[in-house]
Amino acid sequence: AQKITQTQPGMFVQEKEAVTLDCTYDTSDQSYGLFWYKQPSSGEMIFLIYQGSYDEQNATEGRYSLNFQKARKSANLVISASQLGDSAMYFCAMREAGGGKLIFGQGTELSVKP
Amino acid sequence: KAGVTQTPRYLIKTRGQQVTLSCSPISGHRSVSWYQQTPGQGLQFLFEYFSETQRNKGNFPGRFSGRQFSNSRSEMNVSTLELGDSALYLCASSSDRGKHTDTQYFGPGTRLTVL
């Protein structure tokens, strides 16, 4: 069964520093997509970055990059130059081949300190 | 393009009542999914609609139902509300080419409180 594990319930980072949020996944499918979402206290889930299982390059979107290690089944999110506005919950999610539902991890609460 | 919209944003109901939540997807998106988020259970998939048909369903009781209209707008209904139904209900839409690469874009959510 597919599963997403985020082992860091909470993280602190100093403003302007980089931070890595961990995500491991379990699936028997060869084709799948991995997603990261940000959820501020307002509740809206904001899409950040996507990595496909067949993508050879790590995905990048501005200050966000994904450290994808397929053999280890990990898809860690790296946020460079943290900003105060980055304080939020971050969720890793997976979608298997054929579309369908997203499976989410439990999330990591990131706090950026000034 | 306008994002996913959900109405109402906040709702307070009492046990035993029923509630209907509405979701308007991004223009051109035909797939709408619903998720329930609670502190204890996290984010759980409720159901997915595509072209007015329910395509996937999560493990929720029959009190939870939904539908999709021809303009892709979707509603979900919860009957005989229980205290445990208090949650943030999130709607997501995608262009849905039927692939795992399709990104789901979420609305702001409806926060339901059951008293």
Short mmCIF file of C-alpha atoms in Angstrom, two decimals:
data_model
loop_
_atom_site.label_atom_id
_atom_site.label_comp_id
_atom_site.label_asym_id
_atom_site.label_seq_id
_atom_site.Cartn_x
_atom_site.Cartn_y
_atom_site.Cartn_z
CA ALA A 1 0.00 0.00 0.00
CA GLN A 2 1.20 3.46 -0.76
CA LYS A 3 2.38 5.51 2.19
CA ILE A 4 4.11 8.82 2.84
CA THR A 5 6.22 9.37 5.96
CA GLN A 6 7.36 12.73 7.25
CA THR A 7 9.41 12.14 10.39
CA GLN A 8 9.85 15.75 11.47
CA PRO A 9 6.74 17.06 13.23
CA GLY A 10 8.36 20.47 13.73
CA MET A 11 11.43 22.29 12.47
CA PHE A 12 13.04 25.63 13.27
CA VAL A 13 15.27 27.56 10.89
CA GLN A 14 16.92 30.94 11.05
CA GLU A 15 15.84 33.51 8.50
CA LYS A 16 18.00 33.44 5.33
CA GLU A 17 19.29 29.93 6.05
CA ALA A 18 18.43 26.80 4.06
CA VAL A 19 16.29 24.00 5.47
CA THR A 20 15.54 20.44 4.38
CA LEU A 21 12.20 18.79 5.09
CA ASP A 22 12.26 15.00 4.91
CA CYS A 23 9.84 12.77 3.05
CA THR A 24 10.00 9.06 2.38
CA TYR A 25 7.43 7.10 0.44
CA ASP A 26 6.38 3.58 -0.22
CA THR A 27 4.79 2.32 -3.41
CA SER A 28 4.97 -0.71 -5.64
CA ASP A 29 4.20 1.33 -8.74
CA GLN A 30 6.92 2.35 -11.16
CA SER A 31 5.04 5.45 -12.28
CA TYR A 32 4.09 7.99 -9.68
CA GLY A 33 4.24 11.66 -8.90
CA LEU A 34 5.50 13.34 -5.75
CA PHE A 35 4.22 16.72 -4.64
CA TRP A 36 4.95 19.21 -1.92
CA TYR A 37 2.32 21.58 -0.58
CA LYS A 38 2.51 24.46 1.87
CA GLN A 39 -0.37 25.14 4.23
CA PRO A 40 -0.28 28.49 6.09
CA SER A 41 -2.46 29.00 9.13
CA SER A 42 -5.22 30.25 6.81
CA GLY A 43 -5.73 26.65 5.70
CA GLU A 44 -5.26 26.82 1.93
CA MET A 45 -2.97 24.16 0.45
CA ILE A 46 -0.50 25.82 -1.88
CA PHE A 47 1.25 23.70 -4.50
CA LEU A 48 5.02 24.14 -4.39
CA ILE A 49 6.81 21.58 -6.52
CA TYR A 50 6.39 18.32 -8.41
CA GLN A 51 8.73 15.41 -9.17
CA GLY A 52 7.87 12.54 -11.50
CA SER A 53 9.24 9.10 -10.86
CA TYR A 54 10.94 9.03 -14.25
CA ASP A 55 12.39 12.52 -14.04
CA GLU A 56 16.15 12.28 -14.03
CA GLN A 57 16.73 15.82 -12.86
CA ASN A 58 15.73 17.08 -9.44
CA ALA A 59 12.84 19.52 -9.69
CA THR A 60 13.39 23.17 -8.85
CA GLU A 61 10.95 26.06 -8.50
CA GLY A 62 12.51 29.30 -7.35
CA ARG A 63 13.73 28.85 -3.78
CA TYR A 64 12.29 25.33 -3.65
CA SER A 65 14.13 22.26 -4.84
CA LEU A 66 13.47 18.59 -4.44
CA ASN A 67 16.22 16.17 -3.50
CA PHE A 68 14.89 13.04 -5.18
CA GLN A 69 16.60 9.74 -4.38
CA LYS A 70 14.55 7.06 -6.07
CA ALA A 71 16.47 4.05 -4.78
CA ARG A 72 16.00 5.27 -1.21
CA LYS A 73 12.41 6.31 -1.93
CA SER A 74 12.95 9.75 -0.56
CA ALA A 75 11.85 13.15 -1.86
CA ASN A 76 13.13 15.82 0.47
CA LEU A 77 12.16 19.46 0.04
CA VAL A 78 14.93 22.03 0.27
CA ILE A 79 14.01 25.65 0.90
CA SER A 80 16.88 28.04 0.34
CA ALA A 81 17.18 31.49 1.94
CA SER A 82 14.25 31.00 4.31
CA GLN A 83 11.87 33.89 4.79
CA LEU A 84 9.50 34.66 7.65
CA GLY A 85 6.60 33.97 5.29
CA ASP A 86 7.80 30.39 4.90
CA SER A 87 6.49 29.58 8.37
CA ALA A 88 3.73 27.04 7.72
CA MET A 89 2.88 23.34 7.58
CA TYR A 90 4.47 21.47 4.72
CA PHE A 91 2.99 18.30 3.29
CA CYS A 92 4.55 15.71 1.05
CA ALA A 93 2.10 13.81 -1.14
CA MET A 94 2.11 11.06 -3.75
CA ARG A 95 -0.13 10.16 -6.63
CA GLU A 96 0.23 6.80 -8.35
CA ALA A 97 -0.14 5.97 -12.02
CA GLY A 98 -3.62 6.48 -13.40
CA GLY A 99 -4.24 9.58 -11.34
CA GLY A 100 -6.67 9.37 -8.51
CA LYS A 101 -6.22 10.47 -4.97
CA LEU A 102 -3.27 12.13 -3.33
CA ILE A 103 -1.81 10.33 -0.32
CA PHE A 104 -0.43 12.80 2.20
CA GLY A 105 2.14 12.57 4.93
CA GLN A 106 1.44 13.92 8.41
CA GLY A 107 3.20 17.17 7.67
CA THR A 108 6.10 19.17 9.09
CA GLU A 109 5.54 22.48 10.84
CA LEU A 110 8.29 24.89 9.86
CA SER A 111 8.98 27.97 11.95
CA VAL A 112 11.35 30.62 10.59
CA LYS A 113 13.03 32.73 13.25
CA PRO A 114 14.10 36.33 12.59
CA LYS B 1 -7.10 32.29 -14.09
CA ALA B 2 -9.15 32.37 -10.94
CA GLY B 3 -8.27 29.70 -8.41
CA VAL B 4 -10.45 27.09 -6.80
CA THR B 5 -13.23 28.66 -4.78
CA GLN B 6 -15.14 27.10 -1.92
CA THR B 7 -18.24 28.29 -0.16
CA PRO B 8 -18.96 28.84 2.59
CA ARG B 9 -15.62 29.40 4.27
CA TYR B 10 -16.93 28.77 7.76
CA LEU B 11 -19.92 26.83 8.98
CA ILE B 12 -21.32 25.96 12.38
CA LYS B 13 -23.89 23.21 12.65
CA THR B 14 -25.35 21.04 15.39
CA ARG B 15 -25.35 17.27 15.64
CA GLY B 16 -27.94 15.60 13.47
CA GLN B 17 -28.14 18.39 10.92
CA GLN B 18 -26.96 18.11 7.37
CA VAL B 19 -24.63 20.38 5.43
CA THR B 20 -23.77 21.08 1.80
CA LEU B 21 -20.40 22.47 0.75
CA SER B 22 -19.68 23.89 -2.67
CA CYS B 23 -16.56 23.96 -4.83
CA SER B 24 -15.89 25.71 -8.13
CA PRO B 25 -12.79 24.40 -9.89
CA ILE B 26 -10.27 26.32 -11.94
CA SER B 27 -11.70 27.10 -15.35
CA GLY B 28 -11.06 24.19 -17.71
CA HIS B 29 -10.43 21.68 -14.95
CA ARG B 30 -12.77 18.71 -15.08
CA SER B 31 -11.62 16.73 -12.07
CA VAL B 32 -12.64 17.68 -8.55
CA SER B 33 -11.49 15.89 -5.41
CA TRP B 34 -12.53 16.37 -1.81
CA TYR B 35 -10.40 15.87 1.30
CA GLN B 36 -11.10 16.04 4.99
CA GLN B 37 -8.40 17.39 7.30
CA THR B 38 -8.49 16.85 11.05
CA PRO B 39 -5.72 17.16 13.67
CA GLY B 40 -6.01 13.48 14.54
CA GLN B 41 -6.35 11.84 11.12
CA GLY B 42 -4.57 14.34 8.94
CA LEU B 43 -5.62 14.67 5.32
CA GLN B 44 -7.96 11.95 4.10
CA PHE B 45 -9.43 11.50 0.66
CA LEU B 46 -13.19 11.60 0.43
CA PHE B 47 -14.02 11.26 -3.27
CA GLU B 48 -13.16 12.36 -6.76
CA TYR B 49 -15.46 13.39 -9.56
CA PHE B 50 -14.77 13.63 -13.25
CA SER B 51 -17.32 14.54 -15.89
CA GLU B 52 -20.17 14.27 -13.40
CA THR B 53 -19.18 10.74 -12.39
CA GLN B 54 -17.66 9.63 -9.13
CA ARG B 55 -14.40 8.01 -10.10
CA ASN B 56 -12.84 7.25 -6.73
CA LYS B 57 -14.13 7.05 -3.20
CA GLY B 58 -12.33 7.00 0.14
CA ASN B 59 -13.25 5.09 3.28
CA PHE B 60 -15.98 7.28 4.63
CA PRO B 61 -19.51 6.30 5.67
CA GLY B 62 -22.44 6.79 3.36
CA ARG B 63 -23.39 9.97 5.20
CA PHE B 64 -20.77 11.63 3.03
CA SER B 65 -21.86 12.10 -0.54
CA GLY B 66 -21.09 14.34 -3.43
CA ARG B 67 -21.94 15.26 -6.94
CA GLN B 68 -20.57 17.17 -9.87
CA PHE B 69 -22.46 19.32 -12.30
CA SER B 70 -22.00 19.75 -16.02
CA ASN B 71 -19.97 22.93 -15.47
CA SER B 72 -17.59 20.89 -13.24
CA ARG B 73 -18.73 22.60 -10.05
CA SER B 74 -19.04 20.13 -7.23
CA GLU B 75 -20.93 19.82 -3.99
CA MET B 76 -20.46 17.54 -1.07
CA ASN B 77 -23.11 16.74 1.46
CA VAL B 78 -22.83 15.36 4.96
CA SER B 79 -26.02 14.13 6.55
CA THR B 80 -26.72 13.45 10.21
CA LEU B 81 -23.69 15.37 11.37
CA GLU B 82 -21.55 14.00 14.19
CA LEU B 83 -19.08 15.83 16.42
CA GLY B 84 -16.26 13.99 14.67
CA ASP B 85 -17.19 15.59 11.35
CA SER B 86 -15.72 18.86 12.56
CA ALA B 87 -12.87 19.44 10.13
CA LEU B 88 -11.43 21.51 7.35
CA TYR B 89 -12.89 20.28 4.05
CA LEU B 90 -10.64 20.93 1.10
CA CYS B 91 -11.57 20.78 -2.53
CA ALA B 92 -8.98 20.35 -5.26
CA SER B 93 -9.20 20.52 -9.02
CA SER B 94 -6.95 19.28 -11.78
CA SER B 95 -6.94 19.32 -15.55
CA ASP B 96 -6.89 15.58 -15.34
CA ARG B 97 -5.30 13.93 -18.25
CA GLY B 98 -5.66 10.82 -16.14
CA LYS B 99 -2.01 10.78 -15.16
CA HIS B 100 -0.06 10.79 -11.93
CA THR B 101 1.57 13.96 -13.19
CA ASP B 102 -1.62 15.99 -12.87
CA THR B 103 -1.24 18.58 -10.16
CA GLN B 104 -4.18 19.13 -7.86
CA TYR B 105 -4.82 22.76 -6.95
CA PHE B 106 -6.64 23.38 -3.71
CA GLY B 107 -9.21 25.87 -2.61
CA PRO B 108 -9.15 27.75 0.70
CA GLY B 109 -11.29 25.13 2.42
CA THR B 110 -14.50 25.16 4.40
CA ARG B 111 -14.06 24.94 8.13
CA LEU B 112 -17.00 23.01 9.59
CA THR B 113 -17.69 22.99 13.30
CA VAL B 114 -20.29 20.60 14.67
CA LEU B 115 -21.65 21.44 18.12
#
